[in-house]
């Protein structure tokens, strides 16, 4: 019987850690500012992210006013930070569109499931972005909750910070630190085991 308490507690703990929204500059978080040319081999963008806990990113949610049914693979890039600007490329992968939904007039939400999850360290600045491989992916931008800036690239080369709003995007995955409620469940499971042993 004692094993079942532990399995229940661990199951509830792991269930709470799945599909977390790790970063949200999505279409509901602020005012849409426009649509911007976004092609891997031409003008493309990245935005700075930082987390209070270690996280594993498994999905990049991209927003566009173009028709995603015509999209090919998209390139997701991750770069280190150097005094507030993008620096060394840490990861780059070409990802197919997993699914997409029209969430508002002229706003399509595109789910890009990463081939290889990104393990990002707490309290570290990173730059991340997605762009169309050989096609125009039309990056939407949003004003608030960010600083209203995103890094503009010419191909792989960083150019400057552009003040047209932040990338409209969301990152999903796993937060490696369990939520307080999950810790409480695990604690109750351990307490039940102790009481069971005493009996």
C-alpha atoms as an extended CHARMM CRD file, in Angstrom:
* protein
*
       199  EXT
         1         1  UNK       CA              0.0000000000        0.0000000000        0.0000000000  PROA      1               0.0000000000
         2         2  UNK       CA              2.8660000000        2.3890000000        0.7940000000  PROA      2               0.0000000000
         3         3  UNK       CA              4.0940000000        2.2210000000       -2.8190000000  PROA      3               0.0000000000
         4         4  UNK       CA              0.7540000000        3.4550000000       -4.1140000000  PROA      4               0.0000000000
         5         5  UNK       CA              1.0020000000        6.6520000000       -2.0290000000  PROA      5               0.0000000000
         6         6  UNK       CA              4.4210000000        7.4150000000       -3.4830000000  PROA      6               0.0000000000
         7         7  UNK       CA              3.3430000000        6.6320000000       -7.0520000000  PROA      7               0.0000000000
         8         8  UNK       CA              0.2550000000        8.8510000000       -6.6620000000  PROA      8               0.0000000000
         9         9  UNK       CA              2.3320000000       11.7350000000       -5.3050000000  PROA      9               0.0000000000
        10        10  UNK       CA              4.9740000000       11.4440000000       -8.0100000000  PROA      10              0.0000000000
        11        11  UNK       CA              2.3030000000       11.1540000000      -10.7000000000  PROA      11              0.0000000000
        12        12  UNK       CA              0.5810000000       14.3260000000       -9.5490000000  PROA      12              0.0000000000
        13        13  UNK       CA              3.9350000000       16.0950000000       -9.3460000000  PROA      13              0.0000000000
        14        14  UNK       CA              4.9880000000       15.1680000000      -12.8760000000  PROA      14              0.0000000000
        15        15  UNK       CA              1.5280000000       15.9890000000      -14.2750000000  PROA      15              0.0000000000
        16        16  UNK       CA              1.7270000000       19.5210000000      -12.9090000000  PROA      16              0.0000000000
        17        17  UNK       CA              5.0830000000       20.0840000000      -14.6220000000  PROA      17              0.0000000000
        18        18  UNK       CA              3.8780000000       19.3640000000      -18.1660000000  PROA      18              0.0000000000
        19        19  UNK       CA              2.9530000000       21.9770000000      -20.8010000000  PROA      19              0.0000000000
        20        20  UNK       CA              3.8670000000       25.0390000000      -18.7680000000  PROA      20              0.0000000000
        21        21  UNK       CA              3.7450000000       28.4490000000      -20.4430000000  PROA      21              0.0000000000
        22        22  UNK       CA              7.3030000000       29.5880000000      -19.7900000000  PROA      22              0.0000000000
        23        23  UNK       CA              7.2490000000       32.9380000000      -21.6220000000  PROA      23              0.0000000000
        24        24  UNK       CA              4.2260000000       34.7870000000      -22.9560000000  PROA      24              0.0000000000
        25        25  UNK       CA              4.3010000000       37.6950000000      -25.4080000000  PROA      25              0.0000000000
        26        26  UNK       CA              1.2350000000       36.2750000000      -27.1310000000  PROA      26              0.0000000000
        27        27  UNK       CA             -1.5750000000       38.1050000000      -28.9010000000  PROA      27              0.0000000000
        28        28  UNK       CA             -3.5820000000       38.6640000000      -25.6830000000  PROA      28              0.0000000000
        29        29  UNK       CA             -0.7140000000       40.2550000000      -23.7360000000  PROA      29              0.0000000000
        30        30  UNK       CA             -0.6460000000       43.6700000000      -25.4320000000  PROA      30              0.0000000000
        31        31  UNK       CA             -1.4280000000       45.7370000000      -28.5130000000  PROA      31              0.0000000000
        32        32  UNK       CA             -0.4410000000       44.3680000000      -31.9220000000  PROA      32              0.0000000000
        33        33  UNK       CA              2.0030000000       46.7760000000      -33.6090000000  PROA      33              0.0000000000
        34        34  UNK       CA              2.3550000000       45.4060000000      -37.1220000000  PROA      34              0.0000000000
        35        35  UNK       CA              3.6720000000       42.6520000000      -39.3550000000  PROA      35              0.0000000000
        36        36  UNK       CA              7.3470000000       42.5160000000      -40.3130000000  PROA      36              0.0000000000
        37        37  UNK       CA              9.3250000000       40.8040000000      -43.0730000000  PROA      37              0.0000000000
        38        38  UNK       CA             10.8530000000       37.7010000000      -41.5100000000  PROA      38              0.0000000000
        39        39  UNK       CA             12.9320000000       35.3300000000      -43.6240000000  PROA      39              0.0000000000
        40        40  UNK       CA             15.9020000000       33.2840000000      -42.4080000000  PROA      40              0.0000000000
        41        41  UNK       CA             18.1550000000       34.4080000000      -45.2560000000  PROA      41              0.0000000000
        42        42  UNK       CA             17.0690000000       38.0590000000      -44.9950000000  PROA      42              0.0000000000
        43        43  UNK       CA             15.5680000000       40.2890000000      -42.3000000000  PROA      43              0.0000000000
        44        44  UNK       CA             14.6750000000       38.2700000000      -39.2030000000  PROA      44              0.0000000000
        45        45  UNK       CA             14.3330000000       38.7850000000      -35.4760000000  PROA      45              0.0000000000
        46        46  UNK       CA             15.0400000000       37.5480000000      -31.9480000000  PROA      46              0.0000000000
        47        47  UNK       CA             13.8930000000       38.6600000000      -28.5070000000  PROA      47              0.0000000000
        48        48  UNK       CA             15.5790000000       38.4300000000      -25.1080000000  PROA      48              0.0000000000
        49        49  UNK       CA             14.2560000000       35.9360000000      -22.5570000000  PROA      49              0.0000000000
        50        50  UNK       CA             15.3280000000       35.1060000000      -19.0190000000  PROA      50              0.0000000000
        51        51  UNK       CA             13.8650000000       32.7400000000      -16.4140000000  PROA      51              0.0000000000
        52        52  UNK       CA             13.9640000000       32.5510000000      -12.6210000000  PROA      52              0.0000000000
        53        53  UNK       CA             14.2150000000       28.7320000000      -12.7550000000  PROA      53              0.0000000000
        54        54  UNK       CA             15.8770000000       26.2550000000      -15.1170000000  PROA      54              0.0000000000
        55        55  UNK       CA             13.4500000000       25.4680000000      -17.9500000000  PROA      55              0.0000000000
        56        56  UNK       CA             13.1690000000       23.1020000000      -20.9150000000  PROA      56              0.0000000000
        57        57  UNK       CA             11.5570000000       24.6610000000      -23.9890000000  PROA      57              0.0000000000
        58        58  UNK       CA              9.7180000000       22.1740000000      -26.2180000000  PROA      58              0.0000000000
        59        59  UNK       CA              7.4570000000       24.4740000000      -28.2770000000  PROA      59              0.0000000000
        60        60  UNK       CA              7.8210000000       27.9040000000      -29.8990000000  PROA      60              0.0000000000
        61        61  UNK       CA              4.4150000000       29.4890000000      -30.5980000000  PROA      61              0.0000000000
        62        62  UNK       CA              4.7180000000       31.9510000000      -33.4810000000  PROA      62              0.0000000000
        63        63  UNK       CA              2.2180000000       34.6430000000      -34.5580000000  PROA      63              0.0000000000
        64        64  UNK       CA              1.6880000000       35.8570000000      -38.1130000000  PROA      64              0.0000000000
        65        65  UNK       CA             -0.9440000000       37.5290000000      -40.2910000000  PROA      65              0.0000000000
        66        66  UNK       CA              0.0270000000       35.2800000000      -43.2540000000  PROA      66              0.0000000000
        67        67  UNK       CA             -1.5610000000       31.9150000000      -44.0820000000  PROA      67              0.0000000000
        68        68  UNK       CA              0.4910000000       29.2300000000      -42.2590000000  PROA      68              0.0000000000
        69        69  UNK       CA             -0.9020000000       26.4410000000      -44.4570000000  PROA      69              0.0000000000
        70        70  UNK       CA              1.5820000000       27.6310000000      -47.1110000000  PROA      70              0.0000000000
        71        71  UNK       CA              4.5550000000       27.6680000000      -44.6950000000  PROA      71              0.0000000000
        72        72  UNK       CA              7.5340000000       25.3520000000      -45.1470000000  PROA      72              0.0000000000
        73        73  UNK       CA             10.0230000000       24.6750000000      -42.3600000000  PROA      73              0.0000000000
        74        74  UNK       CA             10.8430000000       27.4950000000      -39.9630000000  PROA      74              0.0000000000
        75        75  UNK       CA             14.2460000000       28.1370000000      -38.4290000000  PROA      75              0.0000000000
        76        76  UNK       CA             14.3870000000       28.5470000000      -34.6480000000  PROA      76              0.0000000000
        77        77  UNK       CA             17.5790000000       30.0760000000      -33.2960000000  PROA      77              0.0000000000
        78        78  UNK       CA             18.9240000000       30.5400000000      -29.7880000000  PROA      78              0.0000000000
        79        79  UNK       CA             21.7800000000       32.9120000000      -29.0070000000  PROA      79              0.0000000000
        80        80  UNK       CA             23.7120000000       33.9700000000      -25.9270000000  PROA      80              0.0000000000
        81        81  UNK       CA             23.6470000000       37.5540000000      -24.6720000000  PROA      81              0.0000000000
        82        82  UNK       CA             26.5040000000       40.0370000000      -24.5850000000  PROA      82              0.0000000000
        83        83  UNK       CA             25.6680000000       43.2260000000      -22.6750000000  PROA      83              0.0000000000
        84        84  UNK       CA             22.1090000000       43.3840000000      -23.9830000000  PROA      84              0.0000000000
        85        85  UNK       CA             22.6400000000       42.2840000000      -27.5950000000  PROA      85              0.0000000000
        86        86  UNK       CA             22.6670000000       38.8230000000      -29.2580000000  PROA      86              0.0000000000
        87        87  UNK       CA             26.0480000000       37.1120000000      -29.3760000000  PROA      87              0.0000000000
        88        88  UNK       CA             27.0080000000       33.4630000000      -30.0320000000  PROA      88              0.0000000000
        89        89  UNK       CA             24.5640000000       31.0500000000      -31.7000000000  PROA      89              0.0000000000
        90        90  UNK       CA             23.8460000000       28.2770000000      -29.1820000000  PROA      90              0.0000000000
        91        91  UNK       CA             21.2880000000       26.3170000000      -31.1840000000  PROA      91              0.0000000000
        92        92  UNK       CA             19.5940000000       26.4080000000      -34.5690000000  PROA      92              0.0000000000
        93        93  UNK       CA             17.0140000000       23.9640000000      -35.8700000000  PROA      93              0.0000000000
        94        94  UNK       CA             14.5760000000       23.7350000000      -38.7690000000  PROA      94              0.0000000000
        95        95  UNK       CA             11.0810000000       22.8530000000      -37.5650000000  PROA      95              0.0000000000
        96        96  UNK       CA              7.8870000000       21.9760000000      -39.4290000000  PROA      96              0.0000000000
        97        97  UNK       CA              4.5420000000       23.5150000000      -38.4750000000  PROA      97              0.0000000000
        98        98  UNK       CA              2.8500000000       21.1060000000      -36.0480000000  PROA      98              0.0000000000
        99        99  UNK       CA             -0.5150000000       22.9200000000      -36.1560000000  PROA      99              0.0000000000
       100       100  UNK       CA             -1.9750000000       26.3850000000      -36.4730000000  PROA      100             0.0000000000
       101       101  UNK       CA             -5.1450000000       28.2610000000      -35.5140000000  PROA      101             0.0000000000
       102       102  UNK       CA             -6.7200000000       31.5870000000      -36.4570000000  PROA      102             0.0000000000
       103       103  UNK       CA             -7.1350000000       33.1720000000      -33.0090000000  PROA      103             0.0000000000
       104       104  UNK       CA             -8.2620000000       36.6920000000      -34.0140000000  PROA      104             0.0000000000
       105       105  UNK       CA             -8.7310000000       38.7560000000      -37.1920000000  PROA      105             0.0000000000
       106       106  UNK       CA             -5.3670000000       38.7690000000      -38.9990000000  PROA      106             0.0000000000
       107       107  UNK       CA             -3.6590000000       36.7990000000      -36.2160000000  PROA      107             0.0000000000
       108       108  UNK       CA             -2.6760000000       33.1630000000      -36.7280000000  PROA      108             0.0000000000
       109       109  UNK       CA             -1.0780000000       31.1280000000      -33.9570000000  PROA      109             0.0000000000
       110       110  UNK       CA              1.4990000000       28.6430000000      -35.2680000000  PROA      110             0.0000000000
       111       111  UNK       CA              2.7870000000       25.7840000000      -33.0910000000  PROA      111             0.0000000000
       112       112  UNK       CA              6.4040000000       24.8110000000      -33.7360000000  PROA      112             0.0000000000
       113       113  UNK       CA              7.4510000000       21.7050000000      -31.7740000000  PROA      113             0.0000000000
       114       114  UNK       CA             11.2220000000       21.6350000000      -31.3610000000  PROA      114             0.0000000000
       115       115  UNK       CA             13.1760000000       18.6670000000      -32.6970000000  PROA      115             0.0000000000
       116       116  UNK       CA             15.5550000000       18.9740000000      -29.7550000000  PROA      116             0.0000000000
       117       117  UNK       CA             14.3380000000       20.6500000000      -26.5330000000  PROA      117             0.0000000000
       118       118  UNK       CA             16.2590000000       23.7110000000      -25.3200000000  PROA      118             0.0000000000
       119       119  UNK       CA             17.5380000000       23.4680000000      -21.7500000000  PROA      119             0.0000000000
       120       120  UNK       CA             17.9200000000       27.0290000000      -20.4710000000  PROA      120             0.0000000000
       121       121  UNK       CA             19.5730000000       28.0390000000      -17.2050000000  PROA      121             0.0000000000
       122       122  UNK       CA             17.9860000000       30.2550000000      -14.5720000000  PROA      122             0.0000000000
       123       123  UNK       CA             18.9450000000       33.9360000000      -14.3370000000  PROA      123             0.0000000000
       124       124  UNK       CA             20.6640000000       33.8930000000      -17.7410000000  PROA      124             0.0000000000
       125       125  UNK       CA             19.7790000000       36.1150000000      -20.6890000000  PROA      125             0.0000000000
       126       126  UNK       CA             19.1300000000       34.3860000000      -24.0190000000  PROA      126             0.0000000000
       127       127  UNK       CA             17.9140000000       35.5650000000      -27.4250000000  PROA      127             0.0000000000
       128       128  UNK       CA             15.4010000000       33.4500000000      -29.3390000000  PROA      128             0.0000000000
       129       129  UNK       CA             13.5110000000       33.8240000000      -32.6110000000  PROA      129             0.0000000000
       130       130  UNK       CA             11.8730000000       31.9740000000      -35.4940000000  PROA      130             0.0000000000
       131       131  UNK       CA             11.8840000000       32.8050000000      -39.2180000000  PROA      131             0.0000000000
       132       132  UNK       CA             10.7320000000       31.3540000000      -42.5400000000  PROA      132             0.0000000000
       133       133  UNK       CA             13.1700000000       29.2030000000      -44.5160000000  PROA      133             0.0000000000
       134       134  UNK       CA             12.9450000000       30.6560000000      -48.0280000000  PROA      134             0.0000000000
       135       135  UNK       CA              9.4860000000       32.1420000000      -47.5100000000  PROA      135             0.0000000000
       136       136  UNK       CA              8.0100000000       35.2380000000      -45.8810000000  PROA      136             0.0000000000
       137       137  UNK       CA              6.7750000000       34.3310000000      -42.3770000000  PROA      137             0.0000000000
       138       138  UNK       CA              5.4300000000       37.8320000000      -41.4760000000  PROA      138             0.0000000000
       139       139  UNK       CA              6.3790000000       38.2460000000      -37.8130000000  PROA      139             0.0000000000
       140       140  UNK       CA              3.7200000000       40.0610000000      -35.7920000000  PROA      140             0.0000000000
       141       141  UNK       CA              4.9060000000       42.3360000000      -32.9890000000  PROA      141             0.0000000000
       142       142  UNK       CA              3.2670000000       43.3420000000      -29.7330000000  PROA      142             0.0000000000
       143       143  UNK       CA              3.6570000000       46.3860000000      -27.4710000000  PROA      143             0.0000000000
       144       144  UNK       CA              3.8350000000       45.3250000000      -23.7960000000  PROA      144             0.0000000000
       145       145  UNK       CA              4.6130000000       43.3890000000      -21.7300000000  PROA      145             0.0000000000
       146       146  UNK       CA              8.2050000000       43.7550000000      -22.9930000000  PROA      146             0.0000000000
       147       147  UNK       CA             10.4530000000       46.7290000000      -23.6990000000  PROA      147             0.0000000000
       148       148  UNK       CA              9.0770000000       47.3750000000      -27.2050000000  PROA      148             0.0000000000
       149       149  UNK       CA             12.3400000000       46.2770000000      -28.8400000000  PROA      149             0.0000000000
       150       150  UNK       CA             13.5160000000       43.2380000000      -30.7660000000  PROA      150             0.0000000000
       151       151  UNK       CA             16.8730000000       42.4010000000      -32.2750000000  PROA      151             0.0000000000
       152       152  UNK       CA             16.9400000000       42.6260000000      -36.0690000000  PROA      152             0.0000000000
       153       153  UNK       CA             19.2490000000       40.4010000000      -38.0990000000  PROA      153             0.0000000000
       154       154  UNK       CA             20.4100000000       40.3760000000      -41.6930000000  PROA      154             0.0000000000
       155       155  UNK       CA             20.6430000000       36.6410000000      -42.2660000000  PROA      155             0.0000000000
       156       156  UNK       CA             22.7850000000       35.3320000000      -39.3970000000  PROA      156             0.0000000000
       157       157  UNK       CA             24.3490000000       38.7350000000      -38.6150000000  PROA      157             0.0000000000
       158       158  UNK       CA             22.9040000000       40.9220000000      -35.8660000000  PROA      158             0.0000000000
       159       159  UNK       CA             22.1610000000       44.4330000000      -37.1610000000  PROA      159             0.0000000000
       160       160  UNK       CA             20.5330000000       46.5720000000      -34.4530000000  PROA      160             0.0000000000
       161       161  UNK       CA             17.6350000000       46.8680000000      -32.0010000000  PROA      161             0.0000000000
       162       162  UNK       CA             14.4230000000       47.9130000000      -33.7240000000  PROA      162             0.0000000000
       163       163  UNK       CA             11.6660000000       49.7340000000      -31.8280000000  PROA      163             0.0000000000
       164       164  UNK       CA              8.5940000000       48.2000000000      -33.4910000000  PROA      164             0.0000000000
       165       165  UNK       CA              7.4730000000       46.2040000000      -30.4530000000  PROA      165             0.0000000000
       166       166  UNK       CA              8.5290000000       42.7960000000      -29.2100000000  PROA      166             0.0000000000
       167       167  UNK       CA              8.1240000000       39.5960000000      -31.1860000000  PROA      167             0.0000000000
       168       168  UNK       CA              4.6370000000       38.2270000000      -30.6520000000  PROA      168             0.0000000000
       169       169  UNK       CA              5.5050000000       34.7280000000      -29.4200000000  PROA      169             0.0000000000
       170       170  UNK       CA              5.1550000000       32.2310000000      -26.6110000000  PROA      170             0.0000000000
       171       171  UNK       CA              7.4550000000       29.5270000000      -25.2370000000  PROA      171             0.0000000000
       172       172  UNK       CA              6.0770000000       26.3130000000      -23.7590000000  PROA      172             0.0000000000
       173       173  UNK       CA              7.7600000000       23.4070000000      -22.0140000000  PROA      173             0.0000000000
       174       174  UNK       CA              8.7270000000       22.3380000000      -18.5070000000  PROA      174             0.0000000000
       175       175  UNK       CA              9.6590000000       24.4110000000      -15.4970000000  PROA      175             0.0000000000
       176       176  UNK       CA             12.1000000000       22.2360000000      -13.5630000000  PROA      176             0.0000000000
       177       177  UNK       CA             11.0900000000       23.6560000000      -10.1750000000  PROA      177             0.0000000000
       178       178  UNK       CA              7.7100000000       22.1950000000       -9.1050000000  PROA      178             0.0000000000
       179       179  UNK       CA              4.9070000000       24.5470000000       -8.1690000000  PROA      179             0.0000000000
       180       180  UNK       CA              4.1390000000       24.9860000000       -4.4050000000  PROA      180             0.0000000000
       181       181  UNK       CA              0.9100000000       23.0020000000       -4.7970000000  PROA      181             0.0000000000
       182       182  UNK       CA              2.8500000000       20.1030000000       -6.3110000000  PROA      182             0.0000000000
       183       183  UNK       CA              5.3620000000       20.1810000000       -3.4630000000  PROA      183             0.0000000000
       184       184  UNK       CA              2.4640000000       20.0530000000       -0.9990000000  PROA      184             0.0000000000
       185       185  UNK       CA              1.0740000000       16.9480000000       -2.7050000000  PROA      185             0.0000000000
       186       186  UNK       CA              4.4740000000       15.2570000000       -2.5670000000  PROA      186             0.0000000000
       187       187  UNK       CA              4.7840000000       16.2030000000        1.1150000000  PROA      187             0.0000000000
       188       188  UNK       CA              1.3780000000       14.6740000000        1.8990000000  PROA      188             0.0000000000
       189       189  UNK       CA              2.4070000000       11.4910000000        0.1110000000  PROA      189             0.0000000000
       190       190  UNK       CA              5.6030000000       11.2550000000        2.1740000000  PROA      190             0.0000000000
       191       191  UNK       CA              3.6450000000       11.9430000000        5.3800000000  PROA      191             0.0000000000
       192       192  UNK       CA              1.2050000000        9.1560000000        4.5290000000  PROA      192             0.0000000000
       193       193  UNK       CA              4.1510000000        6.7850000000        4.0650000000  PROA      193             0.0000000000
       194       194  UNK       CA              5.5950000000        7.7040000000        7.4670000000  PROA      194             0.0000000000
       195       195  UNK       CA              2.2400000000        7.1840000000        9.2000000000  PROA      195             0.0000000000
       196       196  UNK       CA              1.7690000000        3.8600000000        7.4030000000  PROA      196             0.0000000000
       197       197  UNK       CA              5.1700000000        2.6380000000        8.5910000000  PROA      197             0.0000000000
       198       198  UNK       CA              4.4020000000        3.5900000000       12.2290000000  PROA      198             0.0000000000
       199       199  UNK       CA              1.1970000000        1.5750000000       12.1450000000  PROA      199             0.0000000000
